[in-house]
XYZ file of C-alpha atoms in Angstrom:
758
model
C 0.000 0.000 0.000
C 1.284 3.449 -0.893
C 1.629 6.167 1.689
C -1.312 8.200 0.401
C -3.630 5.221 0.407
C -2.454 4.308 3.887
C -3.187 7.797 5.204
C -6.685 7.678 3.649
C -7.329 4.324 5.277
C -6.199 5.577 8.685
C -8.346 8.719 8.293
C -11.369 6.611 7.371
C -10.704 4.307 10.344
C -10.522 7.205 12.802
C -13.889 8.432 11.598
C -15.529 5.006 11.770
C -17.345 3.153 14.513
C -14.799 0.315 14.395
C -14.075 -0.918 17.943
C -10.883 -2.803 17.017
C -7.352 -1.456 16.687
C -5.860 -0.741 13.270
C -2.385 -2.140 12.760
C -0.180 -0.161 10.376
C 3.174 -1.694 9.510
C 6.022 0.463 8.159
C 9.320 -0.714 6.695
C 11.468 2.292 7.448
C 11.865 5.330 9.640
C 10.920 7.742 6.833
C 7.465 6.179 6.368
C 6.882 6.111 10.114
C 7.764 9.777 10.373
C 5.407 10.739 7.525
C 2.443 8.925 9.106
C 2.991 10.330 12.575
C 3.630 13.844 11.293
C 0.395 13.753 9.335
C -1.724 12.646 12.281
C 0.039 14.450 15.113
C -2.624 17.138 15.073
C -5.720 18.117 17.015
C -6.636 15.792 19.823
C -4.856 12.763 18.407
C -2.480 11.247 20.995
C 0.935 9.704 20.227
C 1.771 7.062 22.832
C 5.354 5.768 22.935
C 5.890 2.338 24.505
C 9.076 3.673 26.149
C 6.856 5.728 28.477
C 5.973 2.466 30.188
C 9.566 1.434 30.876
C 11.313 1.533 34.180
C 14.915 2.713 34.009
C 16.961 0.394 31.823
C 14.046 -2.014 31.356
C 11.652 -3.120 28.589
C 8.096 -1.711 28.775
C 5.405 -3.299 30.896
C 3.468 -4.658 27.932
C 0.238 -5.470 29.781
C 0.151 -1.903 31.091
C 0.670 -0.602 27.546
C -2.211 -2.691 26.213
C -4.487 -1.616 29.015
C -3.603 2.030 28.339
C -4.546 1.894 24.667
C -7.691 -0.125 25.399
C -9.042 2.548 27.745
C -7.737 5.669 25.966
C -10.732 7.851 25.105
C -8.991 9.871 22.399
C -7.741 8.651 19.089
C -4.210 7.404 19.728
C -1.192 6.101 17.883
C 1.024 3.555 19.660
C 4.664 3.441 18.522
C 7.694 1.421 19.548
C 6.040 -1.622 21.033
C 7.032 -4.178 18.402
C 10.630 -2.952 18.348
C 10.778 -3.600 22.097
C 9.140 -7.010 21.601
C 11.953 -8.020 19.231
C 14.071 -8.509 22.370
C 11.646 -11.279 23.364
C 11.622 -13.157 20.055
C 9.336 -14.100 17.157
C 6.778 -16.008 19.197
C 6.170 -13.120 21.601
C 5.684 -10.675 18.717
C 3.055 -12.901 17.116
C 1.331 -13.530 20.446
C 0.989 -9.846 21.354
C -0.029 -8.799 17.825
C -2.754 -11.445 17.917
C -3.940 -10.106 21.273
C -3.901 -6.530 19.984
C -5.920 -7.186 16.830
C -8.580 -8.975 18.877
C -8.821 -6.271 21.559
C -11.963 -4.332 22.366
C -11.105 -0.655 22.761
C -12.845 2.476 23.962
C -11.877 4.761 21.086
C -9.634 4.339 18.059
C -6.111 2.956 18.312
C -3.587 2.862 15.494
C -0.733 0.487 16.422
C 2.347 1.345 14.387
C 4.429 -1.796 13.908
C 7.955 -1.704 12.543
C 9.019 -4.277 9.973
C 6.493 -6.842 11.218
C 4.915 -7.768 7.893
C 5.732 -11.446 8.241
C 4.173 -11.463 11.710
C 0.852 -10.066 10.417
C -0.087 -13.030 8.239
C -1.473 -14.962 11.157
C -5.217 -14.712 10.253
C -7.404 -15.725 7.329
C -10.419 -13.882 8.748
C -11.217 -11.115 6.200
C -12.658 -8.942 8.958
C -9.350 -8.999 10.816
C -7.338 -8.578 7.636
C -9.165 -5.314 7.026
C -7.639 -4.118 10.318
C -4.078 -4.519 8.977
C -2.398 -1.971 6.736
C 0.938 -2.919 5.174
C 2.800 0.165 3.972
C 5.166 -0.234 1.038
C 8.776 0.957 1.192
C 12.415 -0.115 1.323
C 13.316 -2.012 4.464
C 15.774 -0.152 6.707
C 18.520 -2.448 8.013
C 18.058 -3.123 11.709
C 21.106 -2.015 13.671
C 23.487 -4.257 15.588
C 23.104 -3.649 19.320
C 26.113 -3.503 21.618
C 25.436 -3.761 25.350
C 28.152 -1.735 27.036
C 28.787 -1.769 30.766
C 27.972 1.525 32.457
C 31.300 1.322 34.291
C 33.290 1.637 31.074
C 34.170 5.010 29.542
C 32.173 6.099 26.525
C 33.764 5.127 23.233
C 35.124 7.914 21.078
C 32.908 7.040 18.121
C 29.556 5.394 17.495
C 25.947 6.128 18.409
C 25.533 5.835 22.162
C 22.203 5.253 23.915
C 21.836 5.282 27.674
C 19.486 2.586 28.916
C 17.483 -0.054 27.061
C 14.337 2.090 27.409
C 15.718 4.600 24.915
C 16.957 2.239 22.272
C 13.741 1.847 20.253
C 13.493 5.541 19.503
C 16.914 5.282 17.820
C 15.935 2.090 15.986
C 12.753 3.537 14.532
C 13.960 7.077 13.855
C 17.538 6.672 12.534
C 19.447 4.476 10.132
C 22.443 3.789 12.416
C 24.053 0.415 11.705
C 25.294 -0.029 15.262
C 23.905 1.243 18.535
C 26.017 1.189 21.691
C 23.728 0.920 24.703
C 25.074 1.879 28.119
C 23.217 -0.695 30.192
C 23.425 -3.301 32.909
C 21.819 -5.818 30.557
C 23.704 -8.672 28.911
C 23.125 -10.525 25.686
C 22.399 -13.692 27.632
C 19.235 -12.101 29.075
C 17.591 -12.133 25.633
C 18.333 -15.529 24.130
C 15.449 -15.318 21.599
C 16.108 -11.780 20.437
C 15.842 -11.112 16.718
C 18.414 -8.360 17.079
C 22.105 -9.075 16.648
C 23.430 -8.314 20.126
C 26.983 -8.284 21.454
C 28.344 -7.485 24.887
C 30.905 -4.840 25.739
C 31.365 -5.392 29.430
C 35.167 -5.017 29.602
C 37.839 -2.638 28.351
C 38.874 -5.325 25.861
C 35.406 -5.134 24.313
C 35.785 -1.381 23.914
C 39.102 -1.500 22.097
C 37.981 -4.435 19.961
C 34.905 -2.445 18.972
C 36.895 0.703 18.270
C 39.455 -1.039 16.063
C 38.499 -4.231 14.290
C 42.102 -5.454 14.060
C 42.175 -5.714 17.861
C 39.155 -7.985 17.815
C 41.403 -10.663 16.289
C 43.660 -10.644 19.359
C 43.022 -13.043 22.237
C 41.707 -11.166 25.266
C 44.015 -13.192 27.532
C 47.025 -11.352 26.120
C 46.285 -8.493 28.503
C 44.917 -8.002 32.000
C 41.848 -5.881 32.626
C 44.151 -3.082 33.765
C 46.191 -3.292 30.564
C 43.106 -3.180 28.368
C 41.885 -0.223 30.456
C 45.203 1.495 29.706
C 44.737 0.971 25.980
C 41.097 2.084 26.120
C 42.151 5.283 27.855
C 44.706 6.242 25.200
C 42.243 5.343 22.443
C 39.666 7.673 23.996
C 39.838 10.117 21.145
C 40.022 9.793 17.416
C 43.180 7.679 17.513
C 43.258 4.287 15.831
C 45.585 1.560 17.040
C 47.829 2.253 14.038
C 48.090 5.929 15.028
C 48.880 5.009 18.633
C 51.658 2.628 17.576
C 53.113 5.167 15.156
C 53.145 7.788 17.913
C 54.557 5.515 20.598
C 56.995 3.359 18.616
C 57.877 5.307 15.488
C 56.282 3.119 12.841
C 53.868 0.218 13.232
C 55.370 -1.377 10.117
C 58.914 -1.302 11.544
C 58.416 -2.034 15.222
C 61.954 -3.372 15.588
C 63.273 0.206 15.479
C 61.806 0.800 18.961
C 63.745 -2.035 20.624
C 66.649 0.175 21.835
C 64.139 2.162 23.916
C 62.284 -0.888 25.228
C 64.229 -1.156 28.481
C 63.133 2.364 29.452
C 59.421 1.732 28.873
C 56.942 1.476 31.720
C 55.388 -1.954 32.202
C 52.188 -0.705 30.555
C 54.066 0.539 27.518
C 56.038 -2.720 27.271
C 52.728 -4.538 27.134
C 51.469 -2.113 24.479
C 54.592 -2.774 22.417
C 54.051 -6.520 22.770
C 50.437 -6.089 21.664
C 51.620 -4.129 18.642
C 53.949 -7.019 17.753
C 51.046 -9.459 18.025
C 48.963 -7.318 15.669
C 51.557 -6.147 13.140
C 54.537 -8.459 13.626
C 58.054 -7.195 12.878
C 58.434 -7.253 9.133
C 62.158 -6.537 9.152
C 63.160 -8.776 12.047
C 62.213 -12.445 11.883
C 63.569 -13.119 15.367
C 61.407 -10.473 17.022
C 58.338 -11.498 15.036
C 58.752 -15.181 15.931
C 59.376 -14.372 19.592
C 56.143 -12.378 19.852
C 54.276 -15.104 18.012
C 55.469 -17.805 20.424
C 54.031 -16.312 23.611
C 50.822 -14.677 24.802
C 52.485 -13.092 27.831
C 54.368 -9.835 27.355
C 56.630 -10.502 30.338
C 57.976 -13.583 28.528
C 58.884 -11.726 25.332
C 62.584 -11.453 26.180
C 62.701 -15.108 27.203
C 61.248 -15.989 23.816
C 63.845 -13.820 22.061
C 66.477 -15.925 23.834
C 64.780 -19.220 22.997
C 63.637 -18.387 19.467
C 66.892 -19.527 17.883
C 66.407 -23.008 19.325
C 63.724 -23.549 16.667
C 66.429 -23.255 14.029
C 68.987 -25.763 12.797
C 72.516 -24.550 12.202
C 72.230 -25.820 8.620
C 69.235 -23.557 7.881
C 69.938 -20.965 5.206
C 68.640 -18.151 7.395
C 70.440 -19.267 10.568
C 73.242 -16.685 10.305
C 70.846 -13.807 9.690
C 68.528 -14.951 12.470
C 71.506 -15.324 14.840
C 72.668 -11.790 14.065
C 69.197 -10.295 14.531
C 68.789 -12.041 17.850
C 72.201 -10.998 19.139
C 71.519 -7.314 18.419
C 68.061 -7.580 19.988
C 69.484 -9.036 23.183
C 72.148 -6.342 23.388
C 69.412 -3.709 23.153
C 67.331 -5.577 25.737
C 70.375 -5.741 28.060
C 70.308 -9.528 28.558
C 68.318 -9.919 31.815
C 70.223 -12.351 33.994
C 67.277 -14.669 34.702
C 66.664 -15.127 30.983
C 70.382 -15.662 30.340
C 70.505 -18.422 32.959
C 67.331 -19.992 31.566
C 68.713 -20.011 28.028
C 72.041 -21.484 29.104
C 70.067 -24.445 30.482
C 67.769 -24.786 27.476
C 70.558 -24.638 24.880
C 72.179 -27.797 26.254
C 69.541 -29.826 24.413
C 71.566 -29.069 21.256
C 74.519 -31.015 22.726
C 77.671 -30.516 20.609
C 75.928 -27.921 18.427
C 74.912 -25.857 21.461
C 77.985 -23.661 20.994
C 76.595 -22.312 17.699
C 73.567 -20.877 19.539
C 75.529 -18.883 22.110
C 76.849 -15.325 21.901
C 79.499 -13.298 23.672
C 76.853 -10.908 25.033
C 77.135 -12.183 28.599
C 79.670 -13.708 30.938
C 77.390 -16.721 31.482
C 77.346 -17.538 27.782
C 81.087 -17.048 27.436
C 81.663 -19.449 30.308
C 79.355 -21.988 28.702
C 81.196 -21.638 25.380
C 84.452 -22.507 27.134
C 82.774 -25.406 28.960
C 81.439 -26.786 25.670
C 84.855 -26.520 24.041
C 86.253 -28.769 26.741
C 83.341 -31.212 26.557
C 82.933 -31.613 22.804
C 85.893 -30.088 20.938
C 89.074 -31.471 22.488
C 89.600 -33.592 19.390
C 88.689 -30.851 16.932
C 91.249 -28.933 14.936
C 92.259 -25.479 16.014
C 91.001 -24.069 12.707
C 87.553 -25.561 13.262
C 87.376 -24.041 16.748
C 88.556 -20.643 15.494
C 85.884 -20.693 12.786
C 83.129 -21.353 15.331
C 84.441 -18.772 17.776
C 84.811 -16.113 15.080
C 81.007 -15.920 15.163
C 80.025 -16.778 18.733
C 83.001 -15.333 20.637
C 85.237 -13.255 18.329
C 87.570 -12.124 21.119
C 88.406 -15.710 22.034
C 88.865 -16.494 18.356
C 91.365 -13.618 18.141
C 93.185 -15.041 21.152
C 93.492 -18.363 19.307
C 94.816 -16.787 16.106
C 98.437 -17.480 15.309
C 101.011 -14.736 15.734
C 103.941 -14.710 13.330
C 107.103 -14.717 15.416
C 109.255 -15.553 12.389
C 110.741 -18.234 14.610
C 109.375 -21.706 13.795
C 109.696 -22.909 17.383
C 107.660 -20.041 18.796
C 105.135 -20.190 15.948
C 104.456 -23.858 16.609
C 104.669 -23.661 20.382
C 102.271 -20.807 21.045
C 99.825 -21.945 18.390
C 99.530 -25.217 20.311
C 99.643 -23.540 23.718
C 96.582 -21.314 23.159
C 94.756 -24.271 21.594
C 95.469 -26.452 24.639
C 94.532 -23.697 27.051
C 91.154 -23.123 25.412
C 90.168 -26.805 25.165
C 91.565 -27.409 28.674
C 93.785 -30.297 27.651
C 97.520 -30.814 27.266
C 97.737 -32.411 23.844
C 100.396 -35.150 23.439
C 102.449 -33.185 20.929
C 102.378 -30.156 23.219
C 103.725 -32.179 26.111
C 106.391 -33.657 23.867
C 107.479 -30.204 22.726
C 107.501 -28.823 26.282
C 109.658 -31.677 27.550
C 111.982 -31.281 24.600
C 112.433 -27.571 25.248
C 112.778 -28.193 28.992
C 116.054 -29.892 28.110
C 117.175 -27.835 25.112
C 115.925 -24.400 26.218
C 116.436 -23.010 22.708
C 114.878 -19.683 23.631
C 118.262 -18.737 25.075
C 119.658 -18.802 21.543
C 116.639 -17.371 19.774
C 115.682 -14.439 22.013
C 117.457 -11.526 23.582
C 116.886 -10.567 27.203
C 114.233 -7.937 27.843
C 116.904 -5.609 29.276
C 118.779 -5.344 25.990
C 115.559 -4.517 24.127
C 114.422 -1.936 26.648
C 117.746 -0.113 26.464
C 117.421 0.715 22.765
C 113.749 1.663 22.396
C 112.805 5.307 22.015
C 110.827 6.156 25.134
C 110.308 9.855 24.426
C 106.691 11.036 24.635
C 105.495 7.722 26.011
C 103.809 6.198 29.027
C 104.516 2.744 30.403
C 101.861 0.128 31.167
C 103.480 -2.519 33.340
C 101.414 -5.624 32.475
C 102.117 -8.003 35.325
C 102.006 -11.659 34.137
C 101.047 -10.937 30.504
C 102.814 -13.416 28.228
C 103.019 -13.389 24.445
C 99.993 -15.668 24.129
C 97.811 -12.530 24.050
C 99.571 -10.895 21.088
C 97.047 -11.990 18.399
C 94.227 -10.643 20.550
C 96.073 -7.358 21.161
C 96.628 -6.888 17.420
C 92.951 -7.560 16.696
C 91.863 -5.044 19.312
C 94.346 -2.448 18.067
C 92.834 -2.763 14.604
C 89.337 -2.202 16.059
C 90.539 0.896 17.907
C 92.543 2.355 15.013
C 95.816 1.752 16.861
C 98.998 0.143 15.607
C 101.370 -2.045 17.628
C 105.067 -2.605 17.082
C 106.073 -5.726 18.982
C 109.420 -6.953 20.234
C 109.569 -10.454 21.688
C 112.244 -11.151 24.291
C 112.831 -13.296 27.348
C 112.412 -12.663 31.066
C 114.854 -13.439 33.843
C 114.710 -16.716 35.746
C 112.972 -17.509 37.956
C 110.017 -15.820 36.291
C 108.774 -13.918 39.306
C 108.105 -10.203 39.541
C 110.888 -9.440 42.025
C 113.443 -10.645 39.452
C 111.784 -8.978 36.456
C 110.849 -5.381 37.094
C 114.142 -3.630 36.345
C 112.629 -1.970 33.270
C 110.292 0.126 35.434
C 113.178 2.195 36.747
C 114.397 2.742 33.177
C 111.158 4.546 32.364
C 110.866 6.324 35.701
C 114.422 7.670 35.400
C 113.314 9.540 32.286
C 110.276 10.995 34.018
C 107.859 8.743 32.194
C 104.540 7.875 33.867
C 104.227 4.234 34.892
C 100.811 2.559 35.084
C 100.901 -0.731 36.988
C 98.267 -3.216 35.808
C 98.117 -5.962 38.440
C 94.725 -7.521 37.630
C 96.064 -10.305 35.396
C 98.535 -11.426 38.039
C 95.881 -11.238 40.762
C 93.538 -13.448 38.772
C 96.266 -16.013 38.183
C 97.262 -16.063 41.855
C 94.000 -15.683 43.723
C 91.322 -17.204 41.504
C 88.693 -14.510 42.038
C 85.168 -14.815 40.593
C 85.039 -18.645 40.673
C 88.183 -18.921 38.546
C 89.850 -21.168 41.139
C 90.917 -24.417 39.491
C 89.687 -26.334 42.512
C 86.141 -25.050 41.826
C 86.020 -24.757 38.028
C 88.370 -26.792 35.877
C 87.630 -24.875 32.682
C 89.746 -21.776 31.851
C 86.899 -19.322 32.322
C 89.373 -16.787 33.729
C 90.343 -16.113 30.110
C 87.141 -14.091 29.792
C 88.262 -11.549 32.348
C 91.872 -11.574 31.155
C 90.810 -10.456 27.683
C 88.539 -7.779 29.139
C 91.402 -6.375 31.235
C 93.687 -6.085 28.213
C 90.889 -4.491 26.184
C 90.332 -1.906 28.925
C 94.043 -1.065 28.970
C 94.026 -0.496 25.212
C 90.985 1.761 25.578
C 92.855 3.736 28.213
C 95.910 4.036 25.980
C 93.787 5.278 23.083
C 92.158 7.839 25.364
C 95.467 9.180 26.662
C 96.922 9.440 23.162
C 93.750 11.171 22.003
C 93.895 13.639 24.900
C 97.527 14.423 24.173
C 98.845 12.989 27.447
C 101.318 10.920 25.452
C 102.280 10.213 21.856
C 102.542 6.485 22.362
C 102.444 3.858 25.086
C 104.452 0.760 25.917
C 102.881 -2.400 27.294
C 105.715 -4.347 28.931
C 105.441 -7.555 30.919
C 107.644 -8.908 33.664
C 106.865 -12.561 32.920
C 104.190 -14.819 31.533
C 102.299 -17.652 33.208
C 101.376 -21.256 32.494
C 97.884 -22.680 32.606
C 99.028 -26.034 31.336
C 101.376 -26.561 34.281
C 98.305 -26.234 36.533
C 96.312 -28.535 34.296
C 99.086 -31.148 34.269
C 98.901 -31.709 38.057
C 102.241 -33.554 38.392
C 105.051 -33.284 40.921
C 108.736 -33.564 40.154
C 110.042 -37.016 41.150
C 113.330 -35.505 42.383
C 113.249 -34.618 46.040
C 114.820 -31.249 46.904
C 115.917 -30.271 50.349
C 114.063 -26.980 50.107
C 110.343 -26.791 49.472
C 109.065 -25.583 46.171
C 108.147 -21.937 45.891
C 105.726 -20.057 43.652
C 103.427 -23.061 43.420
C 106.422 -25.340 43.009
C 107.738 -23.838 39.789
C 111.086 -23.007 41.394
C 113.015 -24.092 44.445
C 115.994 -22.597 46.356
C 119.123 -24.533 45.411
C 121.185 -26.473 47.955
C 124.326 -28.520 47.483
C 122.489 -31.696 48.483
C 120.000 -31.450 45.612
C 119.992 -33.755 42.612
C 119.257 -31.747 39.493
C 116.198 -32.732 37.500
C 116.735 -33.157 33.781
C 113.880 -30.676 33.328
C 115.278 -28.020 35.666
C 117.796 -25.275 35.129
C 119.872 -23.431 37.706
C 119.516 -19.657 37.826
C 120.141 -17.018 40.475
C 120.242 -19.521 43.355
C 117.103 -21.391 42.239
C 116.232 -24.584 40.520
C 113.705 -23.585 37.846
C 111.457 -26.159 36.193
C 111.001 -25.936 32.422
C 108.418 -28.710 32.055
C 104.904 -28.967 33.567
C 105.944 -30.505 36.900
C 106.137 -28.703 40.207
C 108.597 -29.187 43.050
C 107.269 -30.992 46.083
C 106.156 -28.836 48.927
C 104.767 -26.109 46.735
C 101.050 -25.539 47.001
C 98.977 -26.076 43.907
C 98.251 -22.932 41.901
C 94.718 -21.546 41.881
C 94.494 -20.533 38.247
C 97.855 -20.171 36.515
C 101.438 -20.360 37.674
C 104.749 -18.667 36.992
C 108.291 -18.907 38.275
C 109.291 -21.685 35.914
C 111.048 -21.742 32.563
C 108.424 -22.902 30.072
C 108.129 -20.671 27.027
C 104.768 -19.285 28.172
C 106.431 -18.154 31.407
C 109.686 -16.891 29.886
C 108.784 -15.275 26.554
C 107.468 -11.748 27.081
C 106.481 -8.860 24.816
C 107.449 -5.215 24.599
C 104.572 -3.580 22.750
C 104.792 -0.041 21.425
C 101.342 1.355 20.657
C 100.471 4.524 18.808
C 97.585 5.898 16.804
C 97.247 4.634 13.264
C 97.353 7.413 10.705
C 93.885 7.709 9.279
C 95.012 8.376 5.729
C 97.384 5.449 5.119
C 97.243 4.391 1.482
C 99.115 1.404 0.117
C 99.206 0.449 -3.540
C 100.966 -2.034 -5.788
C 103.052 -0.312 -8.458
C 103.189 -3.198 -10.945
C 99.709 -4.597 -11.583
C 101.086 -7.160 -14.031
C 104.444 -8.867 -13.529
C 106.291 -11.052 -15.984
C 108.098 -14.183 -14.784
C 110.456 -16.538 -16.536
C 113.090 -19.101 -15.659
C 115.502 -16.321 -14.750
C 113.055 -13.619 -13.704
C 111.303 -14.326 -10.374
C 108.065 -12.777 -9.206
C 108.421 -9.493 -7.332
C 106.219 -6.484 -6.713
C 106.801 -3.019 -5.365
C 104.525 -1.394 -2.811
C 104.089 2.316 -2.238
C 102.775 3.783 1.018
C 102.043 7.441 1.614
C 103.111 6.826 5.233
C 106.369 5.290 6.359
C 105.786 1.752 7.664
C 107.890 -0.614 9.752
C 108.404 -4.365 9.355
C 106.287 -4.652 6.215
C 105.139 -8.102 5.070
C 102.533 -9.293 2.599
C 100.330 -12.355 2.627
C 99.358 -13.765 -0.760
C 95.963 -15.424 -1.232
C 95.669 -15.990 2.524
C 98.685 -18.296 2.512
C 102.409 -17.588 2.492
C 103.976 -14.437 3.907
C 106.795 -12.527 2.222
C 109.040 -9.897 3.757
C 109.248 -6.459 2.142
C 112.555 -4.657 1.824
C 112.363 -0.938 2.435
C 113.632 1.261 -0.404
C 113.669 4.992 -0.955
C 110.581 7.250 -0.946
C 108.308 4.894 0.995
C 108.733 2.126 -1.568
C 108.962 -1.538 -0.536
C 110.214 -4.425 -2.647
C 108.588 -7.836 -2.120
C 110.314 -10.797 -3.722
C 108.135 -13.901 -4.112
C 110.177 -16.606 -5.841
C 107.621 -19.323 -5.059
C 104.963 -17.696 -7.227
C 105.061 -19.000 -10.793
C 101.511 -19.874 -11.755
C 99.781 -17.564 -14.223
C 96.792 -16.059 -12.423
C 95.603 -13.076 -10.407
C 96.759 -12.973 -6.778
C 95.179 -11.154 -3.839
C 97.442 -9.405 -1.356
C 97.103 -8.271 2.272
C 99.730 -5.880 3.610
C 100.962 -5.926 7.209
C 103.175 -3.573 9.202
C 104.597 -5.170 12.341
C 101.907 -7.848 12.023
C 99.168 -5.180 11.915
C 96.871 -5.475 8.904
C 97.268 -2.180 7.014
C 95.653 -2.869 3.634
C 93.675 -5.686 2.075
C 92.053 -6.471 -1.238
C 95.076 -5.457 -3.336
C 95.914 -7.609 -6.328
C 98.402 -8.244 -9.117
C 98.608 -10.641 -12.051
C 101.426 -12.969 -13.095
C 102.058 -13.646 -16.758
C 104.712 -15.791 -18.386
C 107.312 -14.035 -20.484
C 106.451 -16.204 -23.503
C 102.732 -15.373 -23.275
C 103.598 -11.693 -22.992
C 105.532 -11.906 -26.257
C 102.546 -13.546 -27.951
C 100.309 -10.759 -26.706
C 102.615 -8.187 -28.281
C 102.543 -10.028 -31.605
């Protein structure tokens, strides 16, 4: 029925003697408004069902029906069927049947809303004449959201306070969603024809405000945390806007990690929530860690554990490892999570070492423990390769130093290997015993005194490195390179017995020239006193190495600072003696009984005429001094390392001159192509814009060749072994410091050169 025809029918009904109600059904709010506007004149009465509601309740329907039955004026009832929708289809039909069969005092027009299907309940023509179905497009009924009155109003959406006011919005607007501040719950209206949802918690608010949050499990946050989010969303902000404001960019959440440690607990949770929603597109480790937990407080633990899901053979293992390491540095490696990970990683057994980093002392200690447990039979090169990733400083310690003396090259290469794996290898013991008898260092090395006398001390400071042997030279060179320093190294021998009282004469040489002397005693104290669980009786592994390397690194930092501040032009690191870990590890006593008791952990013993000399002992300055890994009886066992004896690690000491590396050093190869023949051997010339000392080159990562200094910063390098026609890569060293790399030259045969010319 059209609107005009409907109005005519209502007008005719109001003028009739009909004692039954007229039911007029409309499909939309526009039609309802037109009908009511037309008849809201004169004495006609508009009765709204909401007038019969208590606060936050549905209307008292029986009271409504009684009201319209006894109303003496023409009246229009609105809203009733929209309220009845809360009660379900059967209730609507029941009450509409009751209404159409009512006996009334005057005329009642009952406006129903979208109830056409409920008004086909009678085949009685007389009743059908009392129903008017108005044509029109059907307005979509809104979704209803019951929101707890205790929650703050949402920033957007149509809000209605109390169920009693909802129908007016339903029948007069076209809102798709109505938020009702009420104490009601969806469960109270199980037969409702409305789509109803509850918003009784802060989580419901944020999920309603931003649909992407509705996909997140509510258990990810506490009520207080969801309240926090609801409060900062109480405006026009979306979750994307909040994350962009708080963390820089929701699409690159990893950039906020350096600030994470300074966040409040609420903001840490918010960051975790952002990771759950958006992930971390540029950091697989962070994304996986957030994915693997629903508890923000466990995020860092998951960052630690995330790598355990990977196999070391995976193509992305190296990248994942690097991402994780940087994340943990930024997160400052909480100790509880470090300890937890060090337990969990043991499930990887021999491969566990690949999952560790040098971020923390605990991991470094475990690396050393694993080397002893699983890698005592592995080659030194294999261990260095592993450590170059997981513990680069220890890898640098293991690197070989070129002494240009085959004995020292072999000896200290094996010594550092044995020290790290905590085992005296058979060949090492054989070499030590051989040298205990031959003591070839006396022929190969000059005393420290003779070296100290000739060095130029002007503009320097001295760092007296108590108990620092030459084993640390590769590490010192690596650290100098990092710090843009250069080290010139002289290797010499200490006095016997190798104790400080017999080996500190050089200090007065510096002091006599007014040069500042810095005494660094920490290395010696560690070796003697076994601080920080380093005591061999408590921990057999050489975990003291961790602190030893840190001490040397700190000294180099201090030297760089003093040079930079102009306090000195250069610095000397000079040691009194070295120390032996392997003598401690060996745990053997000398079979020869001496009248005097051993001193300095049994490495030396005062000489008496009644003594029988051991084949492994030498006499010096009134002492018997052992040169193998025994100790004299009567001497207490050393805590960590020992000195006083005559092994090479105790006797051979460095004099290290350190200065700042010129920032503009340029080295080039003059001849890019060299011609060789039977008579003409391979040779290249190097040019450096800065004068260099002790220049050597390494070709293709293999053999080293000495460079002879010529005029005008030119250096000649003769390489008679090189004959093969090919391109060669060259690294250039000055005093064992890497100065230039990636240089190259090409060898051609003389005969092929002639062919090229033809």
